[in-house]
XYZ file of C-alpha atoms in Angstrom:
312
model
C 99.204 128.314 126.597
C 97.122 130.012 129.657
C 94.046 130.501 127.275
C 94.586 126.704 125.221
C 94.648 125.327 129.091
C 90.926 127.072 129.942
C 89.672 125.630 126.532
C 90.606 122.186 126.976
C 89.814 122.255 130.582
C 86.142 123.389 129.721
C 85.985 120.856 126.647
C 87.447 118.143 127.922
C 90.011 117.862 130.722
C 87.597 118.826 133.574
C 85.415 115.928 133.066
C 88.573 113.618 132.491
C 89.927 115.047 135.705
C 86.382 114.735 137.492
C 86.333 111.063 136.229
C 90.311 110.491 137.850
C 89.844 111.832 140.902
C 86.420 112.830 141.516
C 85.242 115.072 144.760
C 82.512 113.719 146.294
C 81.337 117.201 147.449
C 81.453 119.070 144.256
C 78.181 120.156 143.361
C 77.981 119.161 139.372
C 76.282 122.775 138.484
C 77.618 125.255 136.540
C 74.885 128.156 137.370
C 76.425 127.664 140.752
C 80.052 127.639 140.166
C 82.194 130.523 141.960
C 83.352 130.758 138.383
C 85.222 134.203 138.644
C 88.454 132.556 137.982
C 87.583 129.794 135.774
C 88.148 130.569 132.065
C 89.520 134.225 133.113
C 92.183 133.645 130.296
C 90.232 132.559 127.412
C 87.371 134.920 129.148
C 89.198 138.385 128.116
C 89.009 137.266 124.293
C 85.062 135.368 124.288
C 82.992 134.980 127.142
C 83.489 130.407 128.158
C 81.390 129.039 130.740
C 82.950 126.496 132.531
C 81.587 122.990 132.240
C 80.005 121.976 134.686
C 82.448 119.164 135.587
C 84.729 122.611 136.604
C 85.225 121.870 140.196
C 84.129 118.219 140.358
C 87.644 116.785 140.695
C 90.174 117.085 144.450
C 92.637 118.310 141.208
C 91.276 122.015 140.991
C 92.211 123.811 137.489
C 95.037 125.844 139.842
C 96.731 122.862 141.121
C 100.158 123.127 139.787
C 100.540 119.353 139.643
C 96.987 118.896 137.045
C 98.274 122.093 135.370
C 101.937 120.266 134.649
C 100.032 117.110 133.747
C 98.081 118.892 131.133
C 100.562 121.104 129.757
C 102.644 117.575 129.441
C 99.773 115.817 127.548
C 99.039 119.345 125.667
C 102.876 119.812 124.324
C 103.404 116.050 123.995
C 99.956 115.725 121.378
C 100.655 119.251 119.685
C 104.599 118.523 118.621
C 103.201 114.670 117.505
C 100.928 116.300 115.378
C 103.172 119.191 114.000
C 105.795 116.627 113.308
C 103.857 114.265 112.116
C 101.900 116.045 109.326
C 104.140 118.637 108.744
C 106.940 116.440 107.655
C 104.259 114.104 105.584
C 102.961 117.059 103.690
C 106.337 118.169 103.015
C 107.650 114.751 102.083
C 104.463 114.322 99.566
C 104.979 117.718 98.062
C 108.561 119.138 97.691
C 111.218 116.178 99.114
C 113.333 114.910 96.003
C 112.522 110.910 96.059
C 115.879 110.929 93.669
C 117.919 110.868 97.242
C 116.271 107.499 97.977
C 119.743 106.386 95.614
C 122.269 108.563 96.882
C 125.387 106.779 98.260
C 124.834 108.308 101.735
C 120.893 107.454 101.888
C 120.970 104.595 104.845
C 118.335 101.540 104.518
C 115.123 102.542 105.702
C 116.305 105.690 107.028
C 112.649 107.364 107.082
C 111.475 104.976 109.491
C 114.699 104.925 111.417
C 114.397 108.641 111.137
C 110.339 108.712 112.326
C 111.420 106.076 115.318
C 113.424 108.395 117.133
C 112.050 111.481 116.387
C 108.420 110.087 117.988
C 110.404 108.215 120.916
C 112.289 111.856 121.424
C 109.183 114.240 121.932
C 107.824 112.886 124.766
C 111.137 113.355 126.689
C 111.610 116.820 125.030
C 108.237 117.545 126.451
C 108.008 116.626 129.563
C 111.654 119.028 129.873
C 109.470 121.911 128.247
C 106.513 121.853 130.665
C 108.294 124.154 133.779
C 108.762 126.952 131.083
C 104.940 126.403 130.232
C 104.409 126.477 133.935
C 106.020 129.902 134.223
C 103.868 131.241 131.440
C 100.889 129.977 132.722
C 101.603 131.328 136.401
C 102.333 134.685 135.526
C 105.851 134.455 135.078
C 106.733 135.200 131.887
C 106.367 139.140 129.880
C 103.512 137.580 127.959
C 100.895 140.015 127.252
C 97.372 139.941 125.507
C 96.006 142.385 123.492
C 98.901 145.262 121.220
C 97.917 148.132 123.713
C 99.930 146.579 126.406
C 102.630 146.434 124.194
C 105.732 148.274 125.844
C 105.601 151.190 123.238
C 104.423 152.233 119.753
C 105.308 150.191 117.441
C 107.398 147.036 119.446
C 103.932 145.103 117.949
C 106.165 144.962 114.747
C 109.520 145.137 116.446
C 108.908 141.898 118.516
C 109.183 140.032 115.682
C 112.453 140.889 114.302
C 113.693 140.881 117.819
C 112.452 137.141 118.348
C 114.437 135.822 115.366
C 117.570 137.557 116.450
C 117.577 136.453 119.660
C 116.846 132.978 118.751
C 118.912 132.914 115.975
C 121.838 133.792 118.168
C 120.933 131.648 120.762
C 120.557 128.061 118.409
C 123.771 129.295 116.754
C 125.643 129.088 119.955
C 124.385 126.284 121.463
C 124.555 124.123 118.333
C 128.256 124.841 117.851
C 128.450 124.184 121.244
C 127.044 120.588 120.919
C 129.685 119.972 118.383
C 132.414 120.069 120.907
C 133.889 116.646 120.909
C 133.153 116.037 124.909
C 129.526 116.602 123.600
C 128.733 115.423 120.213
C 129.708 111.833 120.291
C 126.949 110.939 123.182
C 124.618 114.143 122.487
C 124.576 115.865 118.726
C 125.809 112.457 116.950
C 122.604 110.642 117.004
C 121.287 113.484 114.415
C 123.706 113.278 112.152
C 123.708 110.030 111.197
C 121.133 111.322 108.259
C 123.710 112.665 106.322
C 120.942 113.017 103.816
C 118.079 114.283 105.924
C 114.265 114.011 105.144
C 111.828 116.259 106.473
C 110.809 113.674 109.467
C 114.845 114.345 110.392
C 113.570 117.459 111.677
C 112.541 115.610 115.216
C 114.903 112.739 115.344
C 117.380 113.648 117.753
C 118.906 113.177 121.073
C 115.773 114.217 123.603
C 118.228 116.740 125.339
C 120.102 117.745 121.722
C 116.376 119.067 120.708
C 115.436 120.417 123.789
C 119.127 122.050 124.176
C 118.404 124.019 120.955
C 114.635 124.837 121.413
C 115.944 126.636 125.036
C 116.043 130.513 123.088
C 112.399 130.457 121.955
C 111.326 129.658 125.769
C 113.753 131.700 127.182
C 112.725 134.752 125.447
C 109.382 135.309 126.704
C 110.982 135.068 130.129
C 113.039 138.034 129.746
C 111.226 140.069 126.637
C 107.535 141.422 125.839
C 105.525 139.040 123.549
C 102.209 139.062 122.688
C 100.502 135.978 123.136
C 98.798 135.597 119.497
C 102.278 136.215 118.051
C 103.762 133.769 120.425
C 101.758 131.277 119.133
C 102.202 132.089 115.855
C 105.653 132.280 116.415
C 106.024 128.616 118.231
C 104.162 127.224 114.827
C 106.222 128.970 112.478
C 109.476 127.629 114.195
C 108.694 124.429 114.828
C 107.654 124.327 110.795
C 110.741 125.796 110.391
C 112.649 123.197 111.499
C 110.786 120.518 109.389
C 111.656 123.228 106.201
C 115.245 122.819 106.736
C 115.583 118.996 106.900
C 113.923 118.738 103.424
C 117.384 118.029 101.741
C 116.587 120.435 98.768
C 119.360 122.331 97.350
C 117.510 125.229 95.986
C 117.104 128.524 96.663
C 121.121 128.571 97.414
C 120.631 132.208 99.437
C 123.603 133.138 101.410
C 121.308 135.103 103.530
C 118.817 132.964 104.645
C 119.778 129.802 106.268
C 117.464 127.281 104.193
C 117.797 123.466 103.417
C 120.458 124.060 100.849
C 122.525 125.868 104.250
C 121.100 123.159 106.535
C 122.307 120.243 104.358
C 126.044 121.307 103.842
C 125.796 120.822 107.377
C 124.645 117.560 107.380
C 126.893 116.441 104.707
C 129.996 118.852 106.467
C 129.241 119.027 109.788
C 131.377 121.670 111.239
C 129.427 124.874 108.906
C 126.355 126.405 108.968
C 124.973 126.587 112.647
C 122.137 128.819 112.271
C 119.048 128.359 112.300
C 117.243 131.378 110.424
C 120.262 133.149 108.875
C 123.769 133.358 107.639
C 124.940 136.440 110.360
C 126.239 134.560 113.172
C 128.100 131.956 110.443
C 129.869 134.268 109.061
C 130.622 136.285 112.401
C 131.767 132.825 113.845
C 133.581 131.602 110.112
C 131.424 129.113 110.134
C 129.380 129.719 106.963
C 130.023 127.603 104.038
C 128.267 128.327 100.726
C 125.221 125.944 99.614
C 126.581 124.112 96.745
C 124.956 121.344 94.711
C 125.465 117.749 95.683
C 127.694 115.998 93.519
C 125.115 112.981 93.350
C 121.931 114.950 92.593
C 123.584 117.192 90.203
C 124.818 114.112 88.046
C 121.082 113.154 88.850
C 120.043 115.985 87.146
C 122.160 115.910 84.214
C 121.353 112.414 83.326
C 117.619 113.738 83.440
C 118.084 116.317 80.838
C 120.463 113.909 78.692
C 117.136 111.694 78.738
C 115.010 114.262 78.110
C 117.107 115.839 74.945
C 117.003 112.365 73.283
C 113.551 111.980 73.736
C 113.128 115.288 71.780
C 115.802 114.088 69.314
């Protein structure tokens, strides 16, 4: 996030901040800039002069109070977007318009379903920036380039280690949020789409989805990550997410914790916690095998009844 901050800064946010709250000493100059901590975080991977707008607002780049603001606009902008076209591609592309019959399909559910999920994120955002903060400031095991990495080989270990961890942690505190002092006014509101689309993947409770995002933030704090596969990480989860609220039944793995896993839970409720895998499911006796909906399957055999008497 340190490097996205000096890039936006130098594109865009220092002039937005000069226009705000403008000094009215700055000198608007960039040859004469004491620029030897401006862009120092984007600097180590390409060489960014500052704008010349750099240190023309009272709100310097290291003021933690501009550098909360921005990370609040950043997050807010980059989970709209992610959510946004992620689910739209994936509702375009793979989501079964069939379920727009099933029995448990509410009225206008996708825009119910878009509603809260846009009027959550901002919430969920602003309740993300302090771990941002911490990254940002140095306080985090974030690292930049693979020889800094702890030891030979942990480049490919971190990943492995990531899911785990996270996988362990969402398991947890998702079974937690079904405790019935918690779910009615917390973990409810999500599963009222008993037949999720992909733009499910957002609509919850702002704390429910910031609850279960907690392990990916928290990991960083405590474990080495490199920041390219932090990044790459954050997208791939937060994809991940929009996967698994896709209602489709198939692949039925009892390994991986896919959409068919993710919507016995919908349709269940008390099964199927995790987020990547099976493991902690079937630690906790949790996991309940994907099976095919008893609505799409009669779906589908209608569909090849049709089809066989078109060939008769």
């Amino acid at each position: 996030m340190d490097i996205f901050l000096d890039i936006l800064d130098t594109l865009i946010l220092d002039r937005c901040y000069a226009l705000l709250s403008p000094d009215p000493t700055a000198i608007y100059n960039n040859d004469t800039l004491p620029s030897a901590n401006l862009n120092r975080h984007v600097g180590i991977y390409y060489p960014m002069q500052p704008s010349k707008w750099a240190e023309a607002s009272l709100w310097k780049r290291d003021d933690i109070a501009r550098q909360a603001l921005s990370l609040y606009l950043i997050t807010w902008l980059f989970a709209m977007i992610l959510y946004l076209l992620g689910s739209f591609v994936l509702y375009q592309t793979l989501f079964d318009k069939r379920l727009f019959q099933h029995p448990r399909f509410l009225p206008n559910q996708i825009k119910l379903e878009i509603n809260q999920g846009v009027s959550s994120i901002p919430t969920m955002a602003f309740l993300t920036v302090p771990f941002f903060l911490a990254e940002i400031r140095g306080w985090s095991k974030l690292y930049d380039f693979t020889s800094d990495s702890p030891f030979f080989g942990y480049t490919f270990l971190q990943y492995p280690l990531f899911i785990c961890f996270t996988d362990s942690g969402i398991y947890w505190i998702h079974r937690g949020l079904h405790h019935p002092r918690i779910y009615r006014w917390l973990h409810k509101p999500h599963h009222k789409w008993a037949v999720p689309t992909p733009f499910a993947s957002y609509a919850f409770h702002p704390l429910d989805g910031w609850a279960q995002s907690l392990p990916y933030h928290i990991y960083p704090l405590i474990f080495p990550l490199q920041k390219g596969a932090y990044l790459g990480l954050f997208i791939f989860v937060t994809m991940w997410t929009v996967l698994i609220h896709d209602a489709e039944y198939m692949p039925k793995s009892e390994i991986i914790n896919g959409a068919s896993c993710h919507t016995m839970h919908h349709l269940y409720f008390n099964y199927n916690y995790g987020q990547f895998t099976t493991a902690w499911d079937r630690i906790g006796g949790t996991y309940r095998k994907p099976k095919g909906d008893n609505f799409m399957e009669s779906q589908r055999v209608n569909g090849m009844e049709k089809l066989g008497d078109k060939h008769d």
